[in-house]
Amino acid sequence: MSFDEALARGSDALKQGKLDQAQRSFRIALDQEPGNTRVLALLGLTYFRGNQFDEARPIYEQLVDKAPTDPSHRLNLGLVYLKVNESEKAIGSLEASRALDPSQGRAISYLGLAYARAGRYAEAYRSFLLAGQNELASEIEINLTAPERDGINAQLGRSPRGPVESAAPTAPPYPADAATQPLTIVRTPGQEPPRTKPPSAPPKPGRTPSQEFAQQLSHPEIVIEKLTASSPSVPMVPARSGASIPDAPPVALTPLFSDSMQFILPKSDGAPQVAHDGVSMISQAVAAAAPSTTASAPERTKSGGTPPRPLSELATDELVRPEDGDEPFEIAPNGALVIRVSDRVLTRLDGVHVTGGDLSYEVAMRRSRGHQTEDRFDYGGTPLHSVSGEGYLVAVPGTQTFHAVLLDDDILYLREDLVFAFEASLRWESGNVPGLRGKLPVVQFRGDGALVLRVSRPLVRVKLPAQGVVYVDADRLAGWIGRVIPRAVV
């Protein structure tokens, strides 16, 4: 087998997820051209995708030795060190990568993770702020003294509470008179807090992001939209499980949903979130990252540009594999939503550009008191459809962002226009916020299943106090969790 044939076969096997075959082909290619950096990078990627990090490490170390001034090789090696819990080595590699190319945002984000794992919280806090990971930075902040926090913010020209957000608000999709009325959210007397699951491992000394989130939810919460720009994309992660390894690193690292139904919602430059099982945000973010497939890209041309990429790399970069999984919803590396239908799923169809299999479609109506009404489920956009059969759909987010979340017998109320898709196994009812005379339809979800939100603005969570009232502008309300009493106040 020639070098070119072995490389082509390996690339094709990698594209199909046949990692063992890809590794054999790449090894044959390396036998003929030992030290070929392009083949080494692809071989390292196969081991990374197979969670064989001990095998991937010497390959990336070899790439760094061969091209010590290439920042991408050091970035990938740092990520591998994070995977094998060698935080100090990861810090050294990532710092070197950033020194070679200060513009690398991923190196700064990964550095924040490495610093946090090593217990170097001040450096982690500064890195997250530099990377725009304000949500992660705010969770690290608890480990800092006030002088440490204020000193870092002063160095970066920030206020202690972060930069002033000046993005213009997006116009609400419903009448302006409804948007001008604030809402009162009142906690139901005697209410039990939402059920939580224990974390998968006891928390380590020093609080890293989201390590104890599942234990902190003692009162119900409401969710309101934040007035900032929309968010970029994240790696493909099933809505029912922990993070999987995507084909390319995330543009930015992302906060996540916890199983206790706390909303860990994205900041202005964060990414869509997914359900997980009590794992720390640090571990989840590292698990969701993958080495850059462009690590073996040739050096820049004389004019300062970059030459064409190999087709094999383009074909496997951020690849969406709708037929390979069995989760009902997945968020792809580029932010696209993969919907898998094995019986019936309810979803909107705007933005759906790819379908496969044998599917049938029927417009869905709202439900009230367990019965179907004559009103379409179409507030804020195209109507909801009941999709039956066997197959898949791929929806492109455009300027909006998808969020997949898993309910575990929790009760969730969402504004109808934010609901994009949900499993038919969920119990749901249509309704309205009292006092708004039908101008703000909401949907109650309960049961065991997954659903997908689609938002045009980032979201923040607000915890309700044990006693008292919380006021929320109606045009910023996204929903609430648990049994609370909403009412409009004129």
Tab-separated table of C-alpha atoms in Angstrom:
chain	number	residue	atom	x	y	z
A	1	MET	CA	0.000	0.000	0.000
A	2	SER	CA	1.438	3.378	-0.989
A	3	PHE	CA	1.720	6.341	1.357
A	4	ASP	CA	-1.068	8.232	-0.403
A	5	GLU	CA	-3.363	5.202	-0.379
A	6	ALA	CA	-2.734	4.561	3.326
A	7	LEU	CA	-3.379	8.218	4.143
A	8	ALA	CA	-6.594	8.232	2.113
A	9	ARG	CA	-7.854	5.023	3.728
A	10	GLY	CA	-7.006	6.301	7.192
A	11	SER	CA	-8.765	9.606	6.580
A	12	ASP	CA	-11.850	7.814	5.266
A	13	ALA	CA	-11.931	5.481	8.279
A	14	LEU	CA	-11.518	8.454	10.615
A	15	LYS	CA	-14.429	10.192	8.932
A	16	GLN	CA	-16.590	7.101	9.517
A	17	GLY	CA	-15.523	6.792	13.143
A	18	LYS	CA	-13.624	3.527	12.533
A	19	LEU	CA	-10.725	4.466	14.765
A	20	ASP	CA	-8.904	1.103	14.771
A	21	GLN	CA	-8.836	0.992	10.970
A	22	ALA	CA	-7.700	4.606	10.814
A	23	GLN	CA	-4.858	3.927	13.233
A	24	ARG	CA	-3.634	0.935	11.224
A	25	SER	CA	-3.658	2.934	7.994
A	26	PHE	CA	-1.869	5.905	9.537
A	27	ARG	CA	0.765	3.556	11.014
A	28	ILE	CA	1.365	2.110	7.529
A	29	ALA	CA	1.774	5.644	6.175
A	30	LEU	CA	4.249	6.473	8.954
A	31	ASP	CA	6.272	3.350	8.181
A	32	GLN	CA	6.877	4.836	4.727
A	33	GLU	CA	7.346	8.444	5.841
A	34	PRO	CA	8.422	8.414	9.498
A	35	GLY	CA	7.824	11.684	11.277
A	36	ASN	CA	5.298	13.071	8.777
A	37	THR	CA	3.611	15.728	10.927
A	38	ARG	CA	0.353	15.626	9.011
A	39	VAL	CA	-0.065	11.885	9.595
A	40	LEU	CA	1.100	12.167	13.204
A	41	ALA	CA	-1.543	14.798	13.919
A	42	LEU	CA	-4.282	12.622	12.401
A	43	LEU	CA	-3.052	9.571	14.312
A	44	GLY	CA	-3.043	11.562	17.542
A	45	LEU	CA	-6.613	12.616	16.844
A	46	THR	CA	-7.740	8.989	16.490
A	47	TYR	CA	-6.316	8.142	19.910
A	48	PHE	CA	-7.873	11.261	21.394
A	49	ARG	CA	-11.317	10.406	20.056
A	50	GLY	CA	-10.958	6.890	21.437
A	51	ASN	CA	-10.133	8.271	24.911
A	52	GLN	CA	-6.671	6.699	24.593
A	53	PHE	CA	-4.918	9.710	26.050
A	54	ASP	CA	-1.807	7.822	27.185
A	55	GLU	CA	-1.268	6.793	23.559
A	56	ALA	CA	-2.049	10.291	22.282
A	57	ARG	CA	0.406	12.021	24.614
A	58	PRO	CA	3.721	10.794	23.098
A	59	ILE	CA	2.435	11.625	19.622
A	60	TYR	CA	1.720	15.237	20.542
A	61	GLU	CA	5.013	15.427	22.443
A	62	GLN	CA	6.741	14.261	19.253
A	63	LEU	CA	4.923	16.944	17.253
A	64	VAL	CA	6.107	19.602	19.710
A	65	ASP	CA	9.695	18.334	19.408
A	66	LYS	CA	9.501	18.455	15.611
A	67	ALA	CA	7.955	21.928	15.473
A	68	PRO	CA	8.696	23.707	18.778
A	69	THR	CA	7.518	27.075	17.440
A	70	ASP	CA	4.106	25.803	16.304
A	71	PRO	CA	1.573	27.034	18.908
A	72	SER	CA	-1.144	24.591	17.821
A	73	HIS	CA	0.945	21.523	18.731
A	74	ARG	CA	1.584	22.917	22.213
A	75	LEU	CA	-2.100	23.777	22.577
A	76	ASN	CA	-3.118	20.201	21.742
A	77	LEU	CA	-0.476	18.747	24.038
A	78	GLY	CA	-1.743	20.951	26.855
A	79	LEU	CA	-5.248	19.647	26.289
A	80	VAL	CA	-3.994	16.043	26.445
A	81	TYR	CA	-2.232	16.824	29.734
A	82	LEU	CA	-5.543	18.157	31.056
A	83	LYS	CA	-7.196	14.897	30.057
A	84	VAL	CA	-4.692	12.846	32.073
A	85	ASN	CA	-4.902	15.237	35.063
A	86	GLU	CA	-1.361	16.579	34.784
A	87	SER	CA	-2.335	20.162	35.458
A	88	GLU	CA	1.128	21.673	35.888
A	89	LYS	CA	2.365	20.162	32.616
A	90	ALA	CA	-0.795	21.432	30.950
A	91	ILE	CA	-0.104	24.914	32.287
A	92	GLY	CA	3.449	24.873	30.940
A	93	SER	CA	2.366	23.732	27.496
A	94	LEU	CA	-0.556	26.150	27.270
A	95	GLU	CA	1.509	29.098	28.500
A	96	ALA	CA	4.092	28.312	25.813
A	97	SER	CA	1.356	28.110	23.183
A	98	ARG	CA	-0.017	31.478	24.197
A	99	ALA	CA	3.455	33.031	24.227
A	100	LEU	CA	3.955	31.856	20.638
A	101	ASP	CA	0.542	33.148	19.550
A	102	PRO	CA	-1.071	35.608	22.018
A	103	SER	CA	-4.212	35.765	19.881
A	104	GLN	CA	-5.221	32.173	20.703
A	105	GLY	CA	-8.421	32.458	22.708
A	106	ARG	CA	-8.609	28.707	23.262
A	107	ALA	CA	-5.241	28.647	25.015
A	108	ILE	CA	-6.466	31.270	27.493
A	109	SER	CA	-9.677	29.344	28.176
A	110	TYR	CA	-7.856	26.052	28.677
A	111	LEU	CA	-5.325	27.813	30.890
A	112	GLY	CA	-8.165	28.885	33.159
A	113	LEU	CA	-9.220	25.253	33.500
A	114	ALA	CA	-5.673	24.104	34.183
A	115	TYR	CA	-5.055	26.818	36.780
A	116	ALA	CA	-8.319	25.962	38.544
A	117	ARG	CA	-7.462	22.269	38.649
A	118	ALA	CA	-4.055	23.115	40.092
A	119	GLY	CA	-5.642	25.292	42.780
A	120	ARG	CA	-4.163	28.494	41.341
A	121	TYR	CA	-7.450	30.338	41.577
A	122	ALA	CA	-6.229	33.910	41.092
A	123	GLU	CA	-4.599	32.947	37.795
A	124	ALA	CA	-7.672	30.941	36.809
A	125	TYR	CA	-9.917	33.925	37.566
A	126	ARG	CA	-7.766	36.246	35.467
A	127	SER	CA	-7.621	33.773	32.568
A	128	PHE	CA	-11.383	33.282	32.503
A	129	LEU	CA	-11.906	37.056	32.461
A	130	LEU	CA	-9.411	37.457	29.617
A	131	ALA	CA	-11.168	34.688	27.685
A	132	GLY	CA	-14.562	36.283	28.252
A	133	GLN	CA	-15.683	33.357	30.434
A	134	ASN	CA	-17.388	35.603	32.977
A	135	GLU	CA	-19.674	32.863	34.308
A	136	LEU	CA	-16.718	30.620	35.103
A	137	ALA	CA	-14.813	33.548	36.571
A	138	SER	CA	-17.696	34.402	38.888
A	139	GLU	CA	-17.667	30.859	40.268
A	140	ILE	CA	-13.908	30.876	40.838
A	141	GLU	CA	-14.258	34.223	42.619
A	142	ILE	CA	-15.408	32.565	45.857
A	143	ASN	CA	-11.863	31.265	46.357
A	144	LEU	CA	-10.337	34.760	46.203
A	145	THR	CA	-10.001	37.474	48.786
A	146	ALA	CA	-11.599	40.817	47.992
A	147	PRO	CA	-8.185	42.496	47.442
A	148	GLU	CA	-7.157	39.706	45.035
A	149	ARG	CA	-10.363	40.022	43.062
A	150	ASP	CA	-10.309	43.816	42.953
A	151	GLY	CA	-6.633	43.872	42.002
A	152	ILE	CA	-7.175	41.562	39.027
A	153	ASN	CA	-10.172	43.558	37.851
A	154	ALA	CA	-8.197	46.786	38.176
A	155	GLN	CA	-5.362	45.323	36.076
A	156	LEU	CA	-7.858	44.407	33.372
A	157	GLY	CA	-9.670	47.747	33.527
A	158	ARG	CA	-12.879	46.193	34.804
A	159	SER	CA	-15.215	46.949	37.642
A	160	PRO	CA	-15.361	44.216	40.328
A	161	ARG	CA	-18.709	43.120	38.905
A	162	GLY	CA	-17.437	42.922	35.347
A	163	PRO	CA	-17.699	45.116	32.281
A	164	VAL	CA	-20.736	47.214	31.614
A	165	GLU	CA	-23.023	45.494	29.160
A	166	SER	CA	-24.158	47.917	26.499
A	167	ALA	CA	-25.702	45.645	23.883
A	168	ALA	CA	-29.069	46.848	22.700
A	169	PRO	CA	-32.003	44.680	23.790
A	170	THR	CA	-33.751	42.558	21.216
A	171	ALA	CA	-37.358	43.502	20.587
A	172	PRO	CA	-39.825	41.042	22.144
A	173	PRO	CA	-41.881	38.918	19.732
A	174	TYR	CA	-45.132	39.893	21.422
A	175	PRO	CA	-47.115	43.145	21.926
A	176	ALA	CA	-45.271	45.992	23.589
A	177	ASP	CA	-48.027	46.648	26.117
A	178	ALA	CA	-47.458	43.195	27.607
A	179	ALA	CA	-43.734	43.844	27.787
A	180	THR	CA	-44.176	46.982	29.868
A	181	GLN	CA	-45.905	45.203	32.752
A	182	PRO	CA	-43.641	43.804	35.468
A	183	LEU	CA	-44.323	40.388	36.950
A	184	THR	CA	-44.426	39.362	40.579
A	185	ILE	CA	-43.101	35.892	41.352
A	186	VAL	CA	-44.171	34.542	44.765
A	187	ARG	CA	-42.952	31.345	46.383
A	188	THR	CA	-45.704	28.866	47.175
A	189	PRO	CA	-46.072	28.404	50.968
A	190	GLY	CA	-44.780	25.077	52.194
A	191	GLN	CA	-43.169	24.328	48.912
A	192	GLU	CA	-40.530	21.621	48.783
A	193	PRO	CA	-37.308	22.460	46.949
A	194	PRO	CA	-36.654	20.739	43.618
A	195	ARG	CA	-35.140	17.296	43.866
A	196	THR	CA	-31.416	17.109	43.292
A	197	LYS	CA	-29.030	14.265	42.572
A	198	PRO	CA	-25.806	13.789	44.521
A	199	PRO	CA	-22.589	14.672	42.721
A	200	SER	CA	-20.746	11.788	41.120
A	201	ALA	CA	-17.707	12.352	43.321
A	202	PRO	CA	-17.107	14.240	46.592
A	203	PRO	CA	-15.934	17.818	46.011
A	204	LYS	CA	-12.230	18.501	46.249
A	205	PRO	CA	-10.801	21.116	48.599
A	206	GLY	CA	-11.332	24.538	47.169
A	207	ARG	CA	-14.371	25.197	45.046
A	208	THR	CA	-13.923	24.761	41.310
A	209	PRO	CA	-16.764	25.787	39.009
A	210	SER	CA	-20.003	23.849	39.482
A	211	GLN	CA	-18.491	21.187	41.733
A	212	GLU	CA	-21.211	21.709	44.325
A	213	PHE	CA	-23.976	23.190	42.212
A	214	ALA	CA	-26.231	20.164	42.658
A	215	GLN	CA	-26.222	20.767	46.433
A	216	GLN	CA	-26.910	24.508	46.319
A	217	LEU	CA	-30.460	24.598	44.976
A	218	SER	CA	-32.600	25.005	48.078
A	219	HIS	CA	-35.330	27.203	46.592
A	220	PRO	CA	-37.109	27.365	43.245
A	221	GLU	CA	-35.726	29.660	40.603
A	222	ILE	CA	-36.970	31.813	37.799
A	223	VAL	CA	-35.091	32.341	34.564
A	224	ILE	CA	-34.864	35.738	32.865
A	225	GLU	CA	-33.151	36.824	29.688
A	226	LYS	CA	-30.028	38.946	29.845
A	227	LEU	CA	-29.568	41.973	27.594
A	228	THR	CA	-26.452	40.951	25.692
A	229	ALA	CA	-25.524	39.480	22.357
A	230	SER	CA	-26.111	35.843	21.459
A	231	SER	CA	-23.625	33.064	22.046
A	232	PRO	CA	-21.340	30.959	19.846
A	233	SER	CA	-21.420	27.203	19.521
A	234	VAL	CA	-20.293	24.191	21.567
A	235	PRO	CA	-19.161	20.616	20.977
A	236	MET	CA	-21.744	17.921	20.258
A	237	VAL	CA	-23.042	16.581	23.587
A	238	PRO	CA	-26.026	14.289	24.154
A	239	ALA	CA	-28.855	15.800	26.195
A	240	ARG	CA	-28.984	12.708	28.414
A	241	SER	CA	-25.342	12.170	29.239
A	242	GLY	CA	-21.978	13.710	30.036
A	243	ALA	CA	-19.906	15.353	27.355
A	244	SER	CA	-18.564	13.389	24.431
A	245	ILE	CA	-15.460	14.110	22.399
A	246	PRO	CA	-16.190	16.223	19.338
A	247	ASP	CA	-14.025	16.534	16.265
A	248	ALA	CA	-12.744	20.024	16.999
A	249	PRO	CA	-12.234	22.198	20.075
A	250	PRO	CA	-14.981	24.551	21.155
A	251	VAL	CA	-14.680	28.173	20.204
A	252	ALA	CA	-15.359	28.949	23.827
A	253	LEU	CA	-15.878	26.809	26.904
A	254	THR	CA	-19.394	26.695	28.204
A	255	PRO	CA	-21.358	26.537	31.460
A	256	LEU	CA	-23.715	23.565	31.684
A	257	PHE	CA	-27.124	22.519	33.012
A	258	SER	CA	-27.101	20.342	36.108
A	259	ASP	CA	-29.453	17.436	36.688
A	260	SER	CA	-31.084	19.329	39.546
A	261	MET	CA	-32.513	21.654	36.885
A	262	GLN	CA	-30.461	24.632	37.945
A	263	PHE	CA	-30.023	26.742	34.869
A	264	ILE	CA	-26.368	27.507	34.290
A	265	LEU	CA	-27.020	29.896	31.456
A	266	PRO	CA	-24.667	31.469	28.921
A	267	LYS	CA	-23.047	34.854	29.124
A	268	SER	CA	-22.626	37.115	26.133
A	269	ASP	CA	-19.709	35.127	24.760
A	270	GLY	CA	-20.402	31.679	26.157
A	271	ALA	CA	-21.917	28.659	24.485
A	272	PRO	CA	-25.007	26.486	24.588
A	273	GLN	CA	-25.333	24.210	27.540
A	274	VAL	CA	-26.350	20.590	28.014
A	275	ALA	CA	-27.500	18.251	30.756
A	276	HIS	CA	-24.923	16.446	32.868
A	277	ASP	CA	-24.844	14.240	35.934
A	278	GLY	CA	-23.293	16.274	38.724
A	279	VAL	CA	-19.831	16.396	37.171
A	280	SER	CA	-17.826	19.556	37.781
A	281	MET	CA	-17.881	22.194	35.084
A	282	ILE	CA	-14.104	21.966	34.853
A	283	SER	CA	-14.163	18.238	34.098
A	284	GLN	CA	-17.097	18.649	31.735
A	285	ALA	CA	-15.403	21.428	29.794
A	286	VAL	CA	-12.212	19.427	29.393
A	287	ALA	CA	-14.172	16.335	28.356
A	288	ALA	CA	-15.939	18.416	25.729
A	289	ALA	CA	-12.720	19.700	24.219
A	290	ALA	CA	-10.640	18.021	21.553
A	291	PRO	CA	-7.339	18.724	19.854
A	292	SER	CA	-7.298	21.010	16.897
A	293	THR	CA	-7.489	19.106	13.622
A	294	THR	CA	-5.512	21.924	12.032
A	295	ALA	CA	-2.442	21.166	14.121
A	296	SER	CA	-0.642	19.831	11.091
A	297	ALA	CA	-1.469	22.794	8.863
A	298	PRO	CA	1.506	24.039	6.848
A	299	GLU	CA	3.282	27.219	7.803
A	300	ARG	CA	1.991	30.535	6.559
A	301	THR	CA	2.681	31.587	2.992
A	302	LYS	CA	5.044	34.393	2.096
A	303	SER	CA	2.106	36.774	1.835
A	304	GLY	CA	1.005	35.949	5.387
A	305	GLY	CA	-1.963	33.754	4.526
A	306	THR	CA	-2.492	30.039	4.936
A	307	PRO	CA	-2.464	27.440	2.145
A	308	PRO	CA	-5.439	25.132	1.478
A	309	ARG	CA	-6.315	22.484	4.056
A	310	PRO	CA	-6.286	18.787	3.139
A	311	LEU	CA	-9.738	17.570	2.174
A	312	SER	CA	-9.476	14.768	4.752
A	313	GLU	CA	-9.226	17.356	7.533
A	314	LEU	CA	-12.097	19.441	6.202
A	315	ALA	CA	-14.303	16.345	5.967
A	316	THR	CA	-13.772	15.393	9.620
A	317	ASP	CA	-13.700	18.867	11.175
A	318	GLU	CA	-16.878	19.529	13.201
A	319	LEU	CA	-18.507	16.547	11.533
A	320	VAL	CA	-22.173	15.925	12.363
A	321	ARG	CA	-23.137	12.240	12.520
A	322	PRO	CA	-26.931	12.100	12.932
A	323	GLU	CA	-27.135	8.356	12.258
A	324	ASP	CA	-24.415	7.338	14.716
A	325	GLY	CA	-26.065	8.192	18.045
A	326	ASP	CA	-29.211	7.245	19.906
A	327	GLU	CA	-29.856	10.389	21.968
A	328	PRO	CA	-33.000	12.316	20.983
A	329	PHE	CA	-31.177	15.659	20.897
A	330	GLU	CA	-27.542	16.640	20.400
A	331	ILE	CA	-25.852	20.002	19.971
A	332	ALA	CA	-23.243	19.787	17.207
A	333	PRO	CA	-19.840	21.544	17.237
A	334	ASN	CA	-21.159	24.370	15.054
A	335	GLY	CA	-24.262	24.858	17.214
A	336	ALA	CA	-26.603	22.890	14.954
A	337	LEU	CA	-29.260	20.720	16.586
A	338	VAL	CA	-29.551	17.022	15.724
A	339	ILE	CA	-33.031	15.588	16.403
A	340	ARG	CA	-33.373	11.799	16.279
A	341	VAL	CA	-36.853	10.347	15.880
A	342	SER	CA	-37.409	6.730	16.918
A	343	ASP	CA	-41.158	7.026	17.505
A	344	ARG	CA	-42.426	10.586	17.932
A	345	VAL	CA	-40.899	13.985	18.702
A	346	LEU	CA	-42.520	17.419	18.781
A	347	THR	CA	-40.507	20.186	17.130
A	348	ARG	CA	-40.684	23.382	15.139
A	349	LEU	CA	-39.417	23.065	11.570
A	350	ASP	CA	-38.010	26.512	10.789
A	351	GLY	CA	-34.242	26.180	10.508
A	352	VAL	CA	-34.466	22.454	9.705
A	353	HIS	CA	-32.395	22.030	6.531
A	354	VAL	CA	-31.444	18.335	6.605
A	355	THR	CA	-33.722	15.323	7.129
A	356	GLY	CA	-33.256	11.595	6.752
A	357	GLY	CA	-35.292	8.432	7.176
A	358	ASP	CA	-39.027	7.816	6.947
A	359	LEU	CA	-40.803	10.675	8.732
A	360	SER	CA	-44.331	12.074	8.730
A	361	TYR	CA	-45.416	15.507	9.946
A	362	GLU	CA	-48.573	16.872	11.557
A	363	VAL	CA	-49.233	20.328	13.002
A	364	ALA	CA	-49.453	20.156	16.813
A	365	MET	CA	-52.146	21.938	18.798
A	366	ARG	CA	-51.948	23.349	22.301
A	367	ARG	CA	-53.076	21.221	25.236
A	368	SER	CA	-55.218	22.220	28.197
A	369	ARG	CA	-56.215	20.006	31.127
A	370	GLY	CA	-54.958	16.926	29.355
A	371	HIS	CA	-56.852	17.520	26.130
A	372	GLN	CA	-55.929	18.938	22.745
A	373	THR	CA	-57.391	22.371	21.952
A	374	GLU	CA	-58.158	24.002	18.610
A	375	ASP	CA	-55.331	26.523	18.975
A	376	ARG	CA	-52.028	25.989	17.201
A	377	PHE	CA	-48.811	25.862	19.191
A	378	ASP	CA	-47.239	28.672	17.162
A	379	TYR	CA	-46.616	31.669	19.400
A	380	GLY	CA	-43.474	33.580	18.410
A	381	GLY	CA	-42.771	31.750	15.161
A	382	THR	CA	-43.634	28.738	13.058
A	383	PRO	CA	-46.024	26.093	14.417
A	384	LEU	CA	-44.924	23.087	16.399
A	385	HIS	CA	-45.165	19.774	14.525
A	386	SER	CA	-45.560	16.201	15.671
A	387	VAL	CA	-42.895	14.221	13.781
A	388	SER	CA	-43.363	10.443	13.682
A	389	GLY	CA	-41.411	7.546	12.224
A	390	GLU	CA	-37.740	6.647	12.129
A	391	GLY	CA	-35.132	9.189	11.060
A	392	TYR	CA	-33.471	12.458	11.946
A	393	LEU	CA	-33.600	16.219	11.413
A	394	VAL	CA	-30.769	18.751	11.584
A	395	ALA	CA	-31.677	22.344	12.488
A	396	VAL	CA	-29.302	25.271	11.960
A	397	PRO	CA	-29.496	27.958	14.686
A	398	GLY	CA	-28.767	31.028	12.542
A	399	THR	CA	-28.495	34.013	14.886
A	400	GLN	CA	-30.081	32.064	17.742
A	401	THR	CA	-28.771	29.426	20.131
A	402	PHE	CA	-30.058	25.975	21.039
A	403	HIS	CA	-29.972	24.596	24.595
A	404	ALA	CA	-30.756	20.932	25.357
A	405	VAL	CA	-31.923	20.150	28.892
A	406	LEU	CA	-33.016	16.972	30.655
A	407	LEU	CA	-35.971	16.873	33.045
A	408	ASP	CA	-36.004	14.270	35.803
A	409	ASP	CA	-39.550	14.577	37.145
A	410	ASP	CA	-38.936	18.303	37.624
A	411	ILE	CA	-41.514	20.960	36.812
A	412	LEU	CA	-40.467	23.585	34.287
A	413	TYR	CA	-42.456	26.515	32.912
A	414	LEU	CA	-41.194	28.092	29.682
A	415	ARG	CA	-42.403	30.875	27.454
A	416	GLU	CA	-43.951	29.195	24.439
A	417	ASP	CA	-41.835	31.036	21.865
A	418	LEU	CA	-38.632	29.655	23.450
A	419	VAL	CA	-39.732	26.020	23.099
A	420	PHE	CA	-38.206	24.449	19.983
A	421	ALA	CA	-38.492	20.679	20.499
A	422	PHE	CA	-39.250	18.081	23.155
A	423	GLU	CA	-39.761	14.358	23.592
A	424	ALA	CA	-43.312	13.047	23.376
A	425	SER	CA	-42.763	11.269	26.710
A	426	LEU	CA	-42.957	14.598	28.568
A	427	ARG	CA	-46.292	15.703	30.002
A	428	TRP	CA	-47.136	19.265	29.003
A	429	GLU	CA	-49.914	21.841	29.247
A	430	SER	CA	-50.372	25.242	27.604
A	431	GLY	CA	-51.298	28.290	29.657
A	432	ASN	CA	-50.744	32.004	30.212
A	433	VAL	CA	-49.216	34.251	32.837
A	434	PRO	CA	-52.154	35.523	34.928
A	435	GLY	CA	-52.968	39.175	34.360
A	436	LEU	CA	-51.492	39.445	30.854
A	437	ARG	CA	-54.720	38.380	29.130
A	438	GLY	CA	-53.120	35.794	26.876
A	439	LYS	CA	-50.238	37.996	25.755
A	440	LEU	CA	-47.528	35.771	27.234
A	441	PRO	CA	-48.280	32.062	26.601
A	442	VAL	CA	-46.275	29.614	28.693
A	443	VAL	CA	-45.920	25.834	28.667
A	444	GLN	CA	-45.654	23.605	31.735
A	445	PHE	CA	-43.405	20.555	31.342
A	446	ARG	CA	-43.026	17.680	33.760
A	447	GLY	CA	-41.879	14.080	33.679
A	448	ASP	CA	-38.757	12.332	32.460
A	449	GLY	CA	-37.393	13.437	29.100
A	450	ALA	CA	-35.398	16.029	27.187
A	451	LEU	CA	-36.367	19.302	25.563
A	452	VAL	CA	-34.655	22.010	23.526
A	453	LEU	CA	-34.875	25.771	23.983
A	454	ARG	CA	-34.016	28.265	21.266
A	455	VAL	CA	-33.106	31.752	22.419
A	456	SER	CA	-31.907	34.907	20.715
A	457	ARG	CA	-30.358	36.360	23.876
A	458	PRO	CA	-28.303	34.850	26.681
A	459	LEU	CA	-30.068	33.850	29.872
A	460	VAL	CA	-29.355	34.294	33.566
A	461	ARG	CA	-30.815	32.566	36.597
A	462	VAL	CA	-32.302	34.348	39.598
A	463	LYS	CA	-32.873	32.422	42.817
A	464	LEU	CA	-36.092	33.147	44.691
A	465	PRO	CA	-35.759	33.941	48.385
A	466	ALA	CA	-37.499	31.758	50.955
A	467	GLN	CA	-39.860	34.635	51.691
A	468	GLY	CA	-40.832	37.718	49.752
A	469	VAL	CA	-41.463	38.773	46.191
A	470	VAL	CA	-39.279	39.085	43.078
A	471	TYR	CA	-40.204	41.496	40.275
A	472	VAL	CA	-39.297	40.646	36.683
A	473	ASP	CA	-39.969	42.635	33.510
A	474	ALA	CA	-42.418	40.602	31.466
A	475	ASP	CA	-40.404	40.989	28.279
A	476	ARG	CA	-37.352	39.461	30.016
A	477	LEU	CA	-39.073	36.491	31.620
A	478	ALA	CA	-38.100	33.160	30.060
A	479	GLY	CA	-39.696	30.870	32.632
A	480	TRP	CA	-39.376	29.428	36.104
A	481	ILE	CA	-38.631	26.146	37.849
A	482	GLY	CA	-40.820	24.565	40.495
A	483	ARG	CA	-44.126	25.655	41.971
A	484	VAL	CA	-44.235	29.443	42.124
A	485	ILE	CA	-47.092	31.901	41.746
A	486	PRO	CA	-46.635	34.444	38.924
A	487	ARG	CA	-48.935	37.405	38.474
A	488	ALA	CA	-48.793	40.619	36.471
A	489	VAL	CA	-48.552	43.911	38.309
A	490	VAL	CA	-49.874	47.000	36.537
